[in-house]
PDB file of C-alpha atoms and ligand atoms in Angstrom:
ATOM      1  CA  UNK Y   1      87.472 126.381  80.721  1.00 46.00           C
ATOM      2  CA  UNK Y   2      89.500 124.540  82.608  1.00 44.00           C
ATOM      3  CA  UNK Y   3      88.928 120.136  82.286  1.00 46.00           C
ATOM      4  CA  UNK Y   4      88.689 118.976  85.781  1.00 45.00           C
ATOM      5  CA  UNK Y   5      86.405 116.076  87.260  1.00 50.00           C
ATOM      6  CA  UNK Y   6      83.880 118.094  89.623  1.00 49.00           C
ATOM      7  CA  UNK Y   7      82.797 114.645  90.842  1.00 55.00           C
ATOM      8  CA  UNK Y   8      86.599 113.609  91.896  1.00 66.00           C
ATOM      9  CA  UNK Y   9      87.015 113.410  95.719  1.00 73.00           C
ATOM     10  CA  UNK Y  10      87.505 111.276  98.296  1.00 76.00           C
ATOM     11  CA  UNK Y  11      84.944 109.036  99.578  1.00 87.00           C
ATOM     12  CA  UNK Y  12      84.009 109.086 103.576  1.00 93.00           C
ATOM     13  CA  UNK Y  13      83.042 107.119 106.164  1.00 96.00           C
ATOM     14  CA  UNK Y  14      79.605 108.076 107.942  1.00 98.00           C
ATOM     15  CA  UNK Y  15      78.909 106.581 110.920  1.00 98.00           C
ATOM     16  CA  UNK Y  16      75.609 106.285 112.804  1.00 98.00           C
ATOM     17  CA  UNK Y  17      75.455 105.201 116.336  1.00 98.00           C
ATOM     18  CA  UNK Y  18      72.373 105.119 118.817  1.00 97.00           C
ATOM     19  CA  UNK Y  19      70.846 102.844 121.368  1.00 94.00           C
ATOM     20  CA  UNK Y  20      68.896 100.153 119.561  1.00 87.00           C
ATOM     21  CA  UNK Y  21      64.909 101.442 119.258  1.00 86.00           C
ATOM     22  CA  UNK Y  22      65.795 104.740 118.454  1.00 91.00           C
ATOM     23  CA  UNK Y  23      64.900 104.541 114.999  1.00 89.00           C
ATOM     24  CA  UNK Y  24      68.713 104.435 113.182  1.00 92.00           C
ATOM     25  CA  UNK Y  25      67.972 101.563 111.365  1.00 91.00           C
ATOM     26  CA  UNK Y  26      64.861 103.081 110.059  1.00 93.00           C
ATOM     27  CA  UNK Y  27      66.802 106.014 108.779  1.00 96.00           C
ATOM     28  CA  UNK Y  28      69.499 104.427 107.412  1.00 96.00           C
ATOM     29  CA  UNK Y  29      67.422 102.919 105.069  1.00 95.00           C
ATOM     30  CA  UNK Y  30      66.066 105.787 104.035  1.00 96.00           C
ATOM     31  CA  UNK Y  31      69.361 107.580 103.145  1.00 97.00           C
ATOM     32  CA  UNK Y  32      70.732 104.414 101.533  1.00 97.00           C
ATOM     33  CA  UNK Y  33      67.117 103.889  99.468  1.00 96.00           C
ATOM     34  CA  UNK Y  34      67.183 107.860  98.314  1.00 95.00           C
ATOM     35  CA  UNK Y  35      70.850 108.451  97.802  1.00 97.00           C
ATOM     36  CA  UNK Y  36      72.921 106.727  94.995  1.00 94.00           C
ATOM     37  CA  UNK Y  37      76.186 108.111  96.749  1.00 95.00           C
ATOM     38  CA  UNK Y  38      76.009 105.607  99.620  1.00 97.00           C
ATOM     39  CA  UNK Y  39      76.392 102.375 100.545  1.00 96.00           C
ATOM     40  CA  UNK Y  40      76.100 100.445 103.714  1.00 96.00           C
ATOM     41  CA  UNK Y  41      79.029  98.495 105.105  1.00 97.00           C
ATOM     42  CA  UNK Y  42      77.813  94.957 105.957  1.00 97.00           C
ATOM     43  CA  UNK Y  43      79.308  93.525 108.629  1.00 98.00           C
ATOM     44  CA  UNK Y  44      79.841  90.427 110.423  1.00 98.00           C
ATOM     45  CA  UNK Y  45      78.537  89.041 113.740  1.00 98.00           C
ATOM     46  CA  UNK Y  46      78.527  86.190 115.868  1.00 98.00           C
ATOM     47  CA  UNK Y  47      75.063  87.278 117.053  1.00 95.00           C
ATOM     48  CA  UNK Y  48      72.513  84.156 115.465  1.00 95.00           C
ATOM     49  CA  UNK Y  49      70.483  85.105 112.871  1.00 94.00           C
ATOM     50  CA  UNK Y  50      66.836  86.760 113.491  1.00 91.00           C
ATOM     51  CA  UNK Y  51      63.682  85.824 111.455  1.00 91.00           C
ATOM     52  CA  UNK Y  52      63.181  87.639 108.463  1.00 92.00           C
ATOM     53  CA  UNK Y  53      67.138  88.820 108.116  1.00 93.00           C
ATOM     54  CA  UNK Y  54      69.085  87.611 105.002  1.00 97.00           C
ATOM     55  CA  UNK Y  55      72.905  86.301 105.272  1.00 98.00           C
ATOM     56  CA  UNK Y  56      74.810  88.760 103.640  1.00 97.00           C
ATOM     57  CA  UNK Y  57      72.376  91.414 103.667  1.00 96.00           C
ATOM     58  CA  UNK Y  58      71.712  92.406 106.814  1.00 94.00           C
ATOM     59  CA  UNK Y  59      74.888  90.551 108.552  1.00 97.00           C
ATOM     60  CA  UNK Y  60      77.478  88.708 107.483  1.00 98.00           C
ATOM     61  CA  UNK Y  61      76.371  85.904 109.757  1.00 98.00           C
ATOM     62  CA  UNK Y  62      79.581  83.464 110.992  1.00 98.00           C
ATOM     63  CA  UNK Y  63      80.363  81.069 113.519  1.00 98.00           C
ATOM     64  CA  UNK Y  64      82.773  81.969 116.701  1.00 98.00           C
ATOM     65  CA  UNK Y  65      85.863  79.790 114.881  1.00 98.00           C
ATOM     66  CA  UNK Y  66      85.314  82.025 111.672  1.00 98.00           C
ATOM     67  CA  UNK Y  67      85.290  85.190 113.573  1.00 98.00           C
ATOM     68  CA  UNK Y  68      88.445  84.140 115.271  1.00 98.00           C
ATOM     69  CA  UNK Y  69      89.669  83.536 111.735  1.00 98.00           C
ATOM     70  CA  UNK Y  70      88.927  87.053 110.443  1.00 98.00           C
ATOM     71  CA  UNK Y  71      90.337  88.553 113.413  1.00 98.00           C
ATOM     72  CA  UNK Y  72      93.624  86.559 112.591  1.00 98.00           C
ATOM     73  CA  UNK Y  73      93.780  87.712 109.458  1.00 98.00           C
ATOM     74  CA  UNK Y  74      93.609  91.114 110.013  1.00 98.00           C
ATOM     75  CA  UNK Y  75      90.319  90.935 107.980  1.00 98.00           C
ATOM     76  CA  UNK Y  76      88.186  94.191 110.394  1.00 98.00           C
ATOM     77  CA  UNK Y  77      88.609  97.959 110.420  1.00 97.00           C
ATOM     78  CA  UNK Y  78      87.287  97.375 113.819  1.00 98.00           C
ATOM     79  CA  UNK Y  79      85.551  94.940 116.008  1.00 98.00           C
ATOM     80  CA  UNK Y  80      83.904  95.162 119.242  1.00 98.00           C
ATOM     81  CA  UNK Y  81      81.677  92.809 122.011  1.00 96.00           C
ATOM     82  CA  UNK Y  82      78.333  94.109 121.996  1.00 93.00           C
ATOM     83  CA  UNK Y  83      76.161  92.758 124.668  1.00 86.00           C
ATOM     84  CA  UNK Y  84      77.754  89.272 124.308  1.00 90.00           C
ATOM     85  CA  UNK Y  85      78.003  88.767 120.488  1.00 95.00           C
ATOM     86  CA  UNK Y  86      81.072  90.172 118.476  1.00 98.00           C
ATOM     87  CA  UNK Y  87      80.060  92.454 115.391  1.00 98.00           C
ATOM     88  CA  UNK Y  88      83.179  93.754 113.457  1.00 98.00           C
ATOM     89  CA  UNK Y  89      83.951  95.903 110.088  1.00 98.00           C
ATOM     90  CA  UNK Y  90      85.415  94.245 107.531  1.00 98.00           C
ATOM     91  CA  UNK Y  91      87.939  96.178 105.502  1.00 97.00           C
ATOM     92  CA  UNK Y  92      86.675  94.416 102.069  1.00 96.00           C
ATOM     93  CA  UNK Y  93      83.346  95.693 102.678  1.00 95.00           C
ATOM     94  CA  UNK Y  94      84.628  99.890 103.214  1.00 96.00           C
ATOM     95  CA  UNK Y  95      87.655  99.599 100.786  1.00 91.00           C
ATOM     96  CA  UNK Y  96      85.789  98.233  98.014  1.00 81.00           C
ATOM     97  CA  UNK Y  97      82.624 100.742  97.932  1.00 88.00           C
ATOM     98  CA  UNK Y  98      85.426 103.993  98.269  1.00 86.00           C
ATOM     99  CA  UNK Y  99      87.906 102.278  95.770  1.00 81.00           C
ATOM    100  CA  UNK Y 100      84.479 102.700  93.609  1.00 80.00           C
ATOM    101  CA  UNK Y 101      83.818 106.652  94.463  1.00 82.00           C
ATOM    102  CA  UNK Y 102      81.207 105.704  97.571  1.00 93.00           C
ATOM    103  CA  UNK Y 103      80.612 106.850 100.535  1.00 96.00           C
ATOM    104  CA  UNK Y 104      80.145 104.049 103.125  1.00 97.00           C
ATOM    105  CA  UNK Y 105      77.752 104.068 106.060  1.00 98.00           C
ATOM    106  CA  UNK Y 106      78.305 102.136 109.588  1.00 98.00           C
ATOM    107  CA  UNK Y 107      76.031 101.042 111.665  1.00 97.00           C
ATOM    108  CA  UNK Y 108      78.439 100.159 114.417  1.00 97.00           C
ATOM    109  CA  UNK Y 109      78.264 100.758 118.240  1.00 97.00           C
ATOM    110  CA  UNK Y 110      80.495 103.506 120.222  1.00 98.00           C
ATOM    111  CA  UNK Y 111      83.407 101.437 120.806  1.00 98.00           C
ATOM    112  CA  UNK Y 112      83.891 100.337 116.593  1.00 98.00           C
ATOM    113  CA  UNK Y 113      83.422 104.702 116.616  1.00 98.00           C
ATOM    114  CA  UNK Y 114      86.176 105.317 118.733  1.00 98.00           C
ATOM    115  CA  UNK Y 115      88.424 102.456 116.951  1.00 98.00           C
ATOM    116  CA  UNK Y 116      87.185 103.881 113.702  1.00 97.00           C
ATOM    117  CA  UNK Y 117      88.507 107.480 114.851  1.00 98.00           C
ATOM    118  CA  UNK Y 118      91.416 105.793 115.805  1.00 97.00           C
ATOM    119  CA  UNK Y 119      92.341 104.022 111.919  1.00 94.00           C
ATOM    120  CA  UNK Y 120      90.799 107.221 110.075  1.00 93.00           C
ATOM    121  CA  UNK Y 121      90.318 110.528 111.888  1.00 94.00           C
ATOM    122  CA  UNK Y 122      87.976 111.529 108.576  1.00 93.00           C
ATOM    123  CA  UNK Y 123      85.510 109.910 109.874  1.00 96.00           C
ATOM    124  CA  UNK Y 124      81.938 111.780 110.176  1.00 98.00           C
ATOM    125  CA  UNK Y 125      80.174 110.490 113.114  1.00 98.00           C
ATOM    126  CA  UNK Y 126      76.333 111.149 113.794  1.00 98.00           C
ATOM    127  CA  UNK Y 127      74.222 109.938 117.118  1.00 98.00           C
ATOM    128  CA  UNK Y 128      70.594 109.563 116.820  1.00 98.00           C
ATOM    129  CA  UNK Y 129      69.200 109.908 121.019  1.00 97.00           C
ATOM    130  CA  UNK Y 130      65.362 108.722 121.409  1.00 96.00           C
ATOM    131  CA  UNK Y 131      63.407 111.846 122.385  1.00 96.00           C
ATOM    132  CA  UNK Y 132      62.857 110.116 126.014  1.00 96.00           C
ATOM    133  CA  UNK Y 133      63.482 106.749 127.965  1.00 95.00           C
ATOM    134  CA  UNK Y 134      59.683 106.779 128.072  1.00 94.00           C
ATOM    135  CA  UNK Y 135      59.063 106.511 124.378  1.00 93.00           C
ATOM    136  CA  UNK Y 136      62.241 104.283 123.748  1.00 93.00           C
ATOM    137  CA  UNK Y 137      60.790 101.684 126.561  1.00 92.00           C
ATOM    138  CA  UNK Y 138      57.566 102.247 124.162  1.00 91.00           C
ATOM    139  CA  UNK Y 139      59.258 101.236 120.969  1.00 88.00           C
ATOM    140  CA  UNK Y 140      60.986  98.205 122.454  1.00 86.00           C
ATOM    141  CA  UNK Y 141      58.034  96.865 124.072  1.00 85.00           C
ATOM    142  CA  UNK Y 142      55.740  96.960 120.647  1.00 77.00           C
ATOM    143  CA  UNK Y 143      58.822  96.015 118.514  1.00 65.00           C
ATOM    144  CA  UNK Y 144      58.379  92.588 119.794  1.00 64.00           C
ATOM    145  CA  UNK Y 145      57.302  90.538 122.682  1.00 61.00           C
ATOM    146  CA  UNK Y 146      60.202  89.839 124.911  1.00 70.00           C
ATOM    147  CA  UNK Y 147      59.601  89.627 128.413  1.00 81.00           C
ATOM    148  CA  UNK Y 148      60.531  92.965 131.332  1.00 86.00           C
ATOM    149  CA  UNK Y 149      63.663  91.272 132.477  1.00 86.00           C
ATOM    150  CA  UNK Y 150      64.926  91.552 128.193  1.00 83.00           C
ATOM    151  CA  UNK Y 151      63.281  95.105 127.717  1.00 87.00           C
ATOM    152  CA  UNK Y 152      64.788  96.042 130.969  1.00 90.00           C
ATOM    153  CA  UNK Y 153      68.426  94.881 130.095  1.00 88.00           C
ATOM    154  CA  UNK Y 154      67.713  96.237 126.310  1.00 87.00           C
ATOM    155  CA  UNK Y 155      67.248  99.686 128.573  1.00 93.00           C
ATOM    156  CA  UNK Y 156      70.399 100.084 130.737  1.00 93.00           C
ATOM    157  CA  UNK Y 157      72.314  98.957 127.335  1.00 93.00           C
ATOM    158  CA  UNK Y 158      70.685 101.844 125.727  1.00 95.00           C
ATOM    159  CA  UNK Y 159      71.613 103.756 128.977  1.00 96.00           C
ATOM    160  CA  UNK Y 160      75.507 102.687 128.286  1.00 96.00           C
ATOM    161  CA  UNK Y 161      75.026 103.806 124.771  1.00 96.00           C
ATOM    162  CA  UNK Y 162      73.716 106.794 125.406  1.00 97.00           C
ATOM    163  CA  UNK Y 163      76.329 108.088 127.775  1.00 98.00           C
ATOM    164  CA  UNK Y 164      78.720 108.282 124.790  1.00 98.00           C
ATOM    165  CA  UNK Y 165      77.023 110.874 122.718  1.00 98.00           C
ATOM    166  CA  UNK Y 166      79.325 113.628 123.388  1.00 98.00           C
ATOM    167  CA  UNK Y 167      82.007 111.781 121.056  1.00 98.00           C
ATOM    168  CA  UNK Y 168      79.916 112.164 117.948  1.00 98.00           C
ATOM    169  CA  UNK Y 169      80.225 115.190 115.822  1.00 98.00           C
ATOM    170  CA  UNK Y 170      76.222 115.939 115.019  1.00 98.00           C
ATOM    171  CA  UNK Y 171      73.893 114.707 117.556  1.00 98.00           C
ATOM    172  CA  UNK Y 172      69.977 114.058 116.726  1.00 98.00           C
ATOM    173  CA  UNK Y 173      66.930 113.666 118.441  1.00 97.00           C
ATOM    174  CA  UNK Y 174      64.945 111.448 116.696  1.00 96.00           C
ATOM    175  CA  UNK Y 175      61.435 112.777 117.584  1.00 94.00           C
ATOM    176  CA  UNK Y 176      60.321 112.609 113.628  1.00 95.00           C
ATOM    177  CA  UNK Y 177      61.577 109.826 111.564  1.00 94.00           C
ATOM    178  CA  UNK Y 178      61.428 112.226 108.399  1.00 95.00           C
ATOM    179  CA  UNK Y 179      62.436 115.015 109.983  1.00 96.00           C
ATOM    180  CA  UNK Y 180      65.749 113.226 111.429  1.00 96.00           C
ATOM    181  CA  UNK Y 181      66.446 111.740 108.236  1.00 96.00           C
ATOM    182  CA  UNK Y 182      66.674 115.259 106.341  1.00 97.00           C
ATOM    183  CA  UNK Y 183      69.029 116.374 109.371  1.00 98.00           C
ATOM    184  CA  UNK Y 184      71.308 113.674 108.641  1.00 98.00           C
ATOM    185  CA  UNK Y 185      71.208 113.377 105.011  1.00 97.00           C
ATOM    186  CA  UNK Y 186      72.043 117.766 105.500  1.00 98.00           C
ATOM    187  CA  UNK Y 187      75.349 116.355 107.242  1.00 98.00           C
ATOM    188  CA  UNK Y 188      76.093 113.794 105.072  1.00 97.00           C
ATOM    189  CA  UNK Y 189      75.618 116.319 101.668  1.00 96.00           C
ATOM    190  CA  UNK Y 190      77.224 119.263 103.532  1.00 96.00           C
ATOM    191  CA  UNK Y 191      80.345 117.083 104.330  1.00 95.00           C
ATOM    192  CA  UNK Y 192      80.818 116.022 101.089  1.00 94.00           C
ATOM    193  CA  UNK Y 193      81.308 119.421 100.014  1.00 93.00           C
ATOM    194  CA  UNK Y 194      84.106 120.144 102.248  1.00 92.00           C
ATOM    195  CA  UNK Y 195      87.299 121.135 100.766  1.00 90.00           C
ATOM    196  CA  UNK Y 196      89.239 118.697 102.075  1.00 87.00           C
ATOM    197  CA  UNK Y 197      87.679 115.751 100.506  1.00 86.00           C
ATOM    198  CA  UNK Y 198      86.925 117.428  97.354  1.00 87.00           C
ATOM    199  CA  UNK Y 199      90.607 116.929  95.812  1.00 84.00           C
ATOM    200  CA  UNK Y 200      90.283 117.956  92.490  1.00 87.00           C
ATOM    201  CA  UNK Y 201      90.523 121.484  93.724  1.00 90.00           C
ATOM    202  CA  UNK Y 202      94.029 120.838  93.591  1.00 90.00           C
ATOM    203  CA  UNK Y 203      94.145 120.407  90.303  1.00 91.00           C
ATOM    204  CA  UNK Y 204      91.507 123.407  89.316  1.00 92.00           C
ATOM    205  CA  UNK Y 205      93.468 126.072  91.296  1.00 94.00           C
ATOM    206  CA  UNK Y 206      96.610 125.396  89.939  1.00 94.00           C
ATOM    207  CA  UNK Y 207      95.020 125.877  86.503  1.00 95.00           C
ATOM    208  CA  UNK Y 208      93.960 129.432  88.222  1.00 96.00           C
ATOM    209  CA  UNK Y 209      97.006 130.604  89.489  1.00 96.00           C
ATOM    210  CA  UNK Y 210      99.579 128.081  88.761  1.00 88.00           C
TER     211      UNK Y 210
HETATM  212  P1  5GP B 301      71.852  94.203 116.377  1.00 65.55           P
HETATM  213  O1  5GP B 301      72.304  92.886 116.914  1.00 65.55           O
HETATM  214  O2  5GP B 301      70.626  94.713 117.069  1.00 65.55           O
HETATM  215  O3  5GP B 301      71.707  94.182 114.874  1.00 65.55           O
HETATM  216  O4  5GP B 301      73.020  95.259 116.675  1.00 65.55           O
HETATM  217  C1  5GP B 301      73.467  95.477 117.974  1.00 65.55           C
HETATM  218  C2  5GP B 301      74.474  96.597 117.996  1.00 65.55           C
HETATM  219  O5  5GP B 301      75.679  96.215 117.314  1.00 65.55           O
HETATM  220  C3  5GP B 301      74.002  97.899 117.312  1.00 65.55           C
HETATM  221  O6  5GP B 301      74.234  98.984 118.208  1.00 65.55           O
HETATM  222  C4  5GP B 301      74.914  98.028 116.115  1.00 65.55           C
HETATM  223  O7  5GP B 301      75.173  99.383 115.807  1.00 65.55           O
HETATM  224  C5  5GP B 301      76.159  97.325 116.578  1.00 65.55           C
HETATM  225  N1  5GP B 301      76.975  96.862 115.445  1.00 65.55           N
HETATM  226  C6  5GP B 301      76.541  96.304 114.290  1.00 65.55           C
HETATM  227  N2  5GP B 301      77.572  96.038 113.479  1.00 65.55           N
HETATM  228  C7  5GP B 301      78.683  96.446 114.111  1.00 65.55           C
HETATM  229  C8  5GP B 301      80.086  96.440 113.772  1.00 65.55           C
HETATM  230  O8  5GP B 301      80.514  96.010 112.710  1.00 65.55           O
HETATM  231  N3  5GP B 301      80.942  96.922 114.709  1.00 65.55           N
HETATM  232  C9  5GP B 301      80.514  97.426 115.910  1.00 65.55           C
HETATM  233  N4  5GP B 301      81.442  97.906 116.747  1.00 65.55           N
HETATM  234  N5  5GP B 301      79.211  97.442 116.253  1.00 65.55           N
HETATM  235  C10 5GP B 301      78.309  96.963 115.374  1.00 65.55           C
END
């Protein structure tokens, strides 16, 4: 039989993209807790930190001057201004987990999608929409107690959001939490099979027919 490396082939970038309350973070923890495969890109923001968030975890958290910096540098796959803080991709965070066979996932807004798109067309991009404005209102009211005049704005950003869903290449309502999450991780495992990432079939068919 011929000795190739079934598990050779390239790792990809999976982004995720929805208005905030629609439950993406919630499933992206569920693919990263459940699959070994992938890893989330952490990235930094200027946004301040939130209670019960950990530096490094959930953000790279910097100051204005250091974001300036890694801009400078050439340090981001992307960055974008969302809603008045600046939230970029840094290229340490992607290259590392693919140099180590991993798939990364993004949590990053439409614009870092279409800049994304832009650096790698490869890219596999998924938007989770809330099943209605009702229930989204809902789940940004009991997620915390901000006043109408936040949960309003919170809405027409989620509104601006929204209207980019036709960019994405699988598109989710997210009426189920566990139901969404086997949709995506379906796209994520069905992607990985594709023959164009899996490039050790290079190698195997030449063994077949030279
Ligand atoms: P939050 O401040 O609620 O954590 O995130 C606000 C928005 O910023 C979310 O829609 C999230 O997807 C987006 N975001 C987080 N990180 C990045 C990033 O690195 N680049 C871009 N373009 N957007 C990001």
């Amino acid at each position: 039989m011929a000795t190739v490396n079934p598990l050779k082939r390239r790792g990809l970038l999976f982004v995720l993209s929805s208005p905030s309350g629609a439950g993406k973070s919630t499933i992206a923890r569920m693919i990263l807790e459940s699959d070994d495969g992938i890893g989330l890109s952490v990235s930094a923001t200027t946004r301040p930190i939130r209670p019960g968030e950990v530096d490094g975890v959930d953000y790279h958290f910097v100051s204005n001057e250091e974001f300036d910096q890694l801009v400078a540098d050439g340090r981001f796959l992307e960055w974008a201004n969302v809603f008045g803080h600046r939230y970029g991709t840094l290229k340490s965070e992607v290259v590392k987990q693919i140099e180590n066979g991993r798939d990364v996932l993004l949590d990053i807004d439409w614009q870092g999608t279409q800049q994304l798109k832009q650096v790698d067309p490869d890219i596999v991009r998924v938007f989770i929409l809330p099943p209605s404005m009702q229930e989204l209102d809902r789940r940004l009211r009991t997620r915390n107690t901000d006043s109408d005049e936040v949960i309003e704005r919170r809405m027409s950003r989620a509104a601006v959001e929204i209207s980019h869903w036709a960019e994405y290449d699988y598109v989710f309502i997210n009426d189920d939490a566990e139901h969404c999450r086997k949709l995506v991780h379906t796209v994520l495992k069905a992607e990985r099979l594709k023959a164009t990432r899996r490039i050790f079939l290079h190698d195997f068919v030449r063994t077949l027919i030279g």
